[in-house]
Amino acid sequence: MTDDLPDHDDFETRAIHAGWDPDPKTGAIMPPIYASSTFAQDAPGEDRGYEYSRTGNPTRTALEDNLASLEGGAHGRAFASGMAAINTVLNLLSAGGHVVVGRDVYGGTHRLFTDVYEDYDLEFSFVDATDPDAVAEAITRKTELVWIETPTNPLMQIVDIERVAALAQDGDALLAVDNTFATPYLQRPLEYDADIVAHSLTKYLGGHSDVVGGALITEDPDIDDRLGFYQNSVGATPDPFACFLVLRGTKTLPVRMDRHSENARTLATWLDDHPAVETVHYPGLGTHPDHDVATAQMDDFGGMLSVELDAPLEAVRSFVSETEVFTLAESLGGVESLIEHPATMTHGTVPAEERRETGITDGLVRLSVGLESVTDLRADLAKTLENTIDT
Ligand SMILES: *Cc1c(COP(=O)(O)O)cnc(C)c1O
């Protein structure tokens, strides 16, 4: 749908233009929502690039090309949800295959791997991926895939993508990185030799909490061919309206991420000095254990942070329930600020013992810092901490 923009065009320009040139027929600036399930053929088997909308749809192509450009990859594939995208990566594995997984991953990813795919004879080893030795030790001859997130959810740990990519390569395994938290504006894993980047488009890329979607991006045409085969065969593809909404979101991704990062940095710094707060997990703080790795591989530190409160469970539950500007809800990455309690919400499906080992304590609270006035956000947290947490 577009002549690829030259490589020297900056991210902000590609965010707005990559994937779509004004429609030659009408001049439409935005890609139309091609609400058509099928496409006329000129002769049997001679289509004009599209035949059936599960296989491909022009609005979806515009989104896929836009995302590929932003991640610096050649090929993008869009899905009906982040989980559908992640599922498609697992479709690449052979029966009996082994996967090394960073321990602190999205709860839904953990559930898909253990509660669904272990029943299909895939084997998963969960390791502390911030420790390259632990990753190296876990890789065996049967390992076909290494799966990481960075920053991790909800503890905001940082995995050194380049080091883990080298270990995966040594072990003849693919490296897939879930880049949902950072977004391509702040971190591009393909630059550090990851094979596949996965996204929940539901979060920052959509950016307005009004659409669910997922994506996979790769530079390798063979991997893309296989992902495309499963995308079409399984059929968890997004409808064109969802694709349109995400495309509208990616246009403003740079300005949103700049403000998300700025607001989160301000709150993290302030919370770090607050007497009710034991620890702040934010990679932008100099005291974060992986601050140097984060600085090397990220352009800024994003809008997610978590805090540990030294308080009983009931007080922590009151705190997250009583904020007024922060809304108590799962999900993240929208313009509005959200607050949640991982142990009983997003990570409630992770077994209690494993939660403890990972460090997801009852006192842990996760914030998705939005684009409201940071003065209002800070005042909301200050008042609610004072009302609910004894110091
Ligand atoms: C939300 C999320 C997912 C799952 O995406 P859905 O769009 O909800 O299916 C995967 N990984 C991360 C890091 C997420 O935050």
XYZ file of C-alpha atoms and ligand atoms in Angstrom:
406
model
C 0.000 0.000 0.000
C 2.988 2.288 0.168
C 6.331 2.948 -1.389
C 8.627 2.176 1.497
C 9.943 5.359 2.984
C 13.708 5.713 2.787
C 15.575 4.503 5.866
C 16.807 7.947 6.808
C 13.327 9.148 7.645
C 13.097 9.588 11.383
C 10.852 7.557 13.674
C 8.323 10.383 14.159
C 7.908 10.698 10.381
C 7.514 6.967 9.862
C 5.027 6.732 12.748
C 2.749 9.024 10.755
C 3.461 8.016 7.145
C 4.819 4.456 6.950
C 2.294 1.975 5.582
C 0.029 4.376 3.739
C 0.282 6.982 0.993
C -2.787 9.131 0.310
C -5.233 7.046 -1.715
C -4.439 7.726 -5.415
C -8.123 7.626 -6.351
C -9.643 9.856 -3.654
C -6.717 11.418 -1.851
C -7.902 9.942 1.467
C -5.210 10.782 4.033
C -6.209 7.933 6.331
C -6.495 4.348 5.081
C -10.164 3.506 4.555
C -11.653 0.809 6.779
C -11.928 -1.848 4.064
C -15.011 -3.610 5.415
C -15.010 -6.299 2.751
C -14.643 -9.994 3.428
C -13.783 -10.865 -0.167
C -12.245 -9.185 -3.219
C -13.125 -9.379 -6.937
C -10.712 -11.311 -9.124
C -9.939 -10.396 -12.752
C -9.720 -14.069 -13.756
C -9.657 -17.258 -11.639
C -6.636 -16.992 -9.354
C -5.768 -13.477 -10.618
C -6.467 -11.166 -7.736
C -5.228 -7.613 -7.154
C -3.256 -8.483 -4.042
C -6.230 -9.463 -1.900
C -8.589 -12.403 -2.103
C -10.154 -12.927 1.335
C -9.888 -10.775 4.472
C -8.629 -13.474 6.857
C -5.666 -13.894 4.502
C -5.142 -10.188 3.941
C -6.986 -6.883 4.067
C -5.715 -3.487 2.854
C -6.342 -1.728 6.190
C -4.462 -4.522 7.933
C -1.592 -4.249 5.434
C -1.288 -0.538 6.200
C -0.981 -1.360 9.901
C 1.412 -4.271 9.358
C 3.722 -2.140 7.194
C 3.591 0.707 9.694
C 4.557 -1.580 12.604
C 7.318 -3.291 10.582
C 8.811 0.112 9.814
C 8.686 1.265 13.441
C 10.420 -1.882 14.720
C 12.997 -1.670 11.929
C 11.861 -5.028 10.561
C 10.878 -5.994 7.065
C 7.666 -7.882 7.878
C 4.727 -7.232 10.197
C 1.769 -9.488 11.006
C -1.275 -8.241 12.913
C -3.505 -10.398 15.116
C -6.798 -10.170 16.961
C -4.997 -9.852 20.318
C -1.551 -9.938 21.848
C -2.236 -13.498 22.991
C -3.137 -14.545 19.433
C 0.222 -13.146 18.297
C 2.122 -14.958 21.068
C 0.243 -18.173 20.308
C 1.403 -17.923 16.696
C 5.061 -17.896 17.761
C 4.445 -21.170 19.613
C 2.963 -22.609 16.404
C 6.542 -22.514 15.031
C 7.719 -25.156 17.539
C 7.913 -28.895 16.978
C 6.223 -31.450 19.229
C 8.387 -32.049 22.296
C 10.161 -28.712 21.829
C 11.600 -26.786 24.748
C 11.231 -23.078 25.519
C 13.278 -20.971 27.922
C 11.088 -18.209 29.347
C 11.964 -15.148 31.395
C 10.273 -15.773 34.741
C 8.599 -12.423 35.245
C 6.273 -12.444 32.198
C 2.758 -11.251 31.470
C 0.282 -13.448 33.373
C -1.566 -14.445 30.186
C 1.697 -15.567 28.593
C 2.448 -17.706 31.631
C -1.041 -19.224 31.420
C -0.798 -19.941 27.677
C 2.565 -21.639 28.088
C 1.799 -23.748 31.161
C -1.961 -24.363 31.134
C -2.337 -24.793 27.368
C 0.919 -25.843 25.719
C 2.371 -28.099 28.390
C -0.587 -30.353 27.547
C 0.694 -30.445 23.961
C 4.095 -31.772 25.038
C 5.967 -28.506 24.877
C 8.281 -27.960 27.798
C 8.907 -24.585 29.447
C 11.754 -23.605 31.776
C 11.144 -20.350 33.615
C 14.413 -18.605 34.505
C 15.601 -15.267 35.799
C 16.450 -13.811 32.389
C 18.279 -10.853 33.939
C 20.987 -13.415 34.727
C 22.594 -14.560 31.430
C 24.165 -17.578 33.165
C 20.708 -18.806 34.162
C 19.561 -18.502 30.542
C 22.675 -20.285 29.255
C 22.208 -23.129 31.743
C 18.561 -23.609 30.817
C 19.197 -23.925 27.059
C 19.376 -27.573 25.978
C 19.594 -29.367 22.649
C 15.791 -29.414 22.580
C 15.461 -25.648 23.070
C 13.809 -24.043 20.047
C 12.745 -20.711 21.482
C 13.802 -18.208 24.139
C 10.967 -15.891 25.205
C 11.626 -12.691 27.128
C 9.979 -9.434 28.103
C 11.939 -6.333 28.995
C 11.103 -4.333 31.016
C 9.374 -7.212 32.761
C 5.865 -7.136 34.132
C 5.290 -6.141 36.910
C 8.777 -5.846 38.445
C 10.336 -3.721 35.708
C 13.491 -5.818 35.542
C 15.695 -5.343 32.506
C 16.972 -8.197 30.349
C 20.079 -7.575 28.233
C 18.600 -8.385 24.807
C 21.913 -8.603 22.944
C 23.434 -11.055 25.423
C 20.377 -13.291 25.454
C 20.213 -13.145 21.628
C 23.798 -14.425 21.458
C 22.975 -17.279 23.864
C 19.864 -18.222 21.862
C 21.888 -18.186 18.652
C 24.584 -20.413 20.200
C 21.825 -22.848 21.127
C 20.188 -22.731 17.666
C 17.061 -21.278 19.221
C 14.975 -18.295 18.153
C 14.746 -15.278 20.427
C 11.329 -13.615 20.706
C 10.970 -10.390 22.679
C 7.635 -9.071 23.908
C 8.209 -5.330 23.425
C 4.792 -4.181 24.689
C 6.067 -2.198 27.689
C 8.819 -0.296 25.899
C 7.263 0.134 22.412
C 9.512 0.571 19.352
C 9.849 4.275 20.143
C 11.955 3.410 23.188
C 13.485 0.034 22.268
C 13.885 -1.971 19.046
C 14.883 -5.565 19.886
C 15.661 -6.462 16.236
C 18.620 -4.049 16.505
C 19.972 -6.344 19.217
C 19.541 -9.503 17.106
C 16.174 -10.718 18.361
C 14.425 -12.843 15.702
C 10.823 -11.905 16.460
C 9.232 -8.945 18.250
C 5.784 -9.475 19.760
C 3.285 -6.806 20.782
C 0.009 -6.382 22.482
C -1.325 -3.502 20.374
C -3.962 -3.097 23.081
C -1.477 -1.111 25.163
C 0.729 1.828 24.053
C 0.520 1.266 20.293
C -3.276 1.562 20.282
C -2.804 3.931 23.181
C -6.403 4.886 23.950
C -7.838 1.802 25.681
C -10.361 1.282 22.901
C -9.033 -1.668 20.901
C -7.550 -5.154 21.424
C -4.861 -6.359 19.023
C -1.480 -8.002 18.633
C 1.457 -8.094 16.239
C 4.630 -9.958 15.302
C 7.525 -8.352 13.467
C 10.607 -10.002 11.987
C 13.389 -9.284 9.526
C 13.616 -12.883 8.355
C 11.440 -13.677 5.307
C 11.344 -17.411 6.114
C 10.121 -16.808 9.653
C 7.580 -14.330 8.290
C 6.337 -16.877 5.738
C 5.737 -19.392 8.483
C 4.064 -16.833 10.750
C 1.862 -15.817 7.817
C 0.915 -19.431 7.192
C -0.258 -19.834 10.808
C -1.867 -16.381 10.853
C -4.055 -17.431 7.928
C -4.543 -21.069 8.974
C -5.507 -20.357 12.585
C -7.374 -17.198 11.649
C -7.022 -15.030 14.763
C -6.794 -11.919 12.604
C -7.977 -8.393 13.463
C -10.888 -6.731 11.716
C -10.144 -3.609 9.646
C -11.709 -1.243 12.184
C -9.320 -2.483 14.879
C -6.421 -1.992 12.462
C -7.602 1.561 11.730
C -7.730 2.403 15.438
C -4.214 1.114 16.071
C -2.909 3.071 13.059
C -4.449 6.203 14.500
C -2.642 5.409 17.746
C 0.805 4.847 16.276
C 0.801 8.307 14.677
C 1.047 9.936 18.108
C 3.208 7.247 19.751
C 6.363 9.426 19.982
C 4.667 12.377 21.692
C 2.697 10.109 23.999
C 5.740 8.055 25.018
C 7.745 11.206 25.733
C 5.067 12.402 28.158
C 4.426 8.952 29.651
C 8.163 8.706 30.383
C 8.367 12.213 31.809
C 5.369 11.734 34.118
C 6.566 8.296 35.264
C 10.065 9.604 35.989
C 8.616 12.445 38.093
C 6.391 10.081 40.093
C 9.106 7.416 40.497
C 11.541 9.974 41.882
C 8.934 11.348 44.279
C 7.713 7.903 45.422
C 11.310 6.805 46.024
C 11.469 9.343 48.875
C 8.009 8.613 50.275
C 7.980 7.038 53.770
C 5.159 4.578 52.902
C 7.115 3.187 49.962
C 9.724 0.515 50.498
C 10.981 0.142 46.921
C 10.253 1.751 43.573
C 10.832 -0.414 40.508
C 11.566 1.961 37.632
C 14.498 1.425 35.258
C 15.016 5.186 34.921
C 16.104 5.501 38.556
C 19.877 5.426 39.084
C 19.287 3.007 41.962
C 17.589 0.411 39.709
C 19.890 -2.660 39.595
C 19.773 -2.819 35.778
C 19.831 0.934 35.145
C 22.993 0.672 32.987
C 21.584 -2.041 30.712
C 18.328 -0.080 30.438
C 20.219 3.084 29.503
C 22.177 1.189 26.841
C 19.254 -0.484 25.096
C 16.381 1.958 25.691
C 15.977 5.557 24.516
C 13.872 6.400 27.582
C 12.211 4.384 30.345
C 8.491 4.476 29.601
C 5.345 4.930 31.650
C 5.222 1.758 33.752
C 6.456 1.473 37.306
C 5.702 -0.560 40.392
C 6.112 0.127 44.095
C 6.329 -2.039 47.149
C 4.392 -0.813 50.135
C 5.308 -1.968 53.591
C 1.714 -2.552 54.639
C -0.752 -5.399 55.227
C -2.747 -6.730 52.278
C -5.966 -5.027 53.382
C -4.303 -1.597 53.481
C -2.741 -2.152 50.065
C -6.132 -3.148 48.648
C -7.664 0.030 50.116
C -4.894 2.128 48.597
C -5.465 0.832 45.045
C -9.256 1.102 45.471
C -9.338 4.688 46.733
C -7.269 6.681 44.247
C -9.387 9.101 42.231
C -7.320 10.109 39.212
C -5.707 6.676 38.905
C -8.419 4.167 37.966
C -8.295 0.656 39.433
C -8.083 -1.571 36.364
C -5.990 -4.156 34.590
C -4.256 -3.252 31.334
C -1.925 -0.357 30.678
C -0.560 2.010 28.082
C -3.613 4.223 27.551
C -3.771 7.981 27.959
C -5.416 7.547 31.383
C -3.522 6.469 34.491
C -4.310 3.031 35.902
C -3.419 1.343 39.159
C -3.591 -2.361 39.969
C -2.589 -5.048 42.454
C -0.653 -7.773 40.560
C -0.932 -10.494 43.236
C -4.738 -10.502 43.098
C -5.366 -9.109 39.604
C -3.036 -9.461 36.567
C -0.868 -12.173 38.128
C -3.558 -13.924 40.150
C -3.306 -16.981 37.888
C 0.407 -17.438 38.658
C 0.668 -20.000 41.500
C 1.298 -18.328 44.895
C 4.644 -19.995 45.466
C 5.925 -18.966 42.065
C 4.670 -15.423 42.672
C 6.687 -15.292 45.874
C 9.823 -16.658 44.174
C 9.481 -14.051 41.435
C 8.996 -11.236 43.940
C 5.346 -10.432 43.275
C 4.522 -9.693 46.896
C 1.165 -8.727 48.401
C 2.562 -5.211 48.884
C 3.354 -4.717 45.204
C 1.305 -2.125 43.302
C 1.682 -1.442 39.575
C 1.066 1.948 37.993
C 0.470 2.741 34.330
C 1.251 6.436 34.355
C -0.934 8.302 31.899
C -0.933 11.735 30.341
C -2.884 13.686 32.967
C -1.250 16.583 34.833
C 1.577 15.072 36.859
C 0.692 17.470 39.686
C -2.773 15.932 39.886
C -1.360 12.405 39.690
C 1.108 13.062 42.496
C -1.548 14.732 44.672
C -3.869 11.731 44.135
C -1.185 9.261 45.247
C -0.076 11.460 48.169
C -3.608 11.835 49.555
C -4.476 8.172 49.129
C -1.223 6.937 50.669
C -1.843 9.182 53.649
C -5.413 7.895 54.052
C -4.643 4.191 53.711
C -1.036 3.342 54.654
C 0.370 3.738 58.183
C 3.926 5.006 58.188
C -1.484 -7.225 27.558
C -0.220 -7.944 27.292
C -0.206 -9.110 26.523
C -1.468 -9.738 25.963
O -2.064 -8.934 25.013
P -3.673 -8.923 24.750
O -3.799 -7.880 23.707
O -4.340 -8.592 26.033
O -4.052 -10.276 24.270
C 1.022 -9.702 26.288
N 2.166 -9.210 26.794
C 2.180 -8.088 27.538
C 3.481 -7.582 28.083
C 0.992 -7.418 27.820
O 1.024 -6.331 28.586
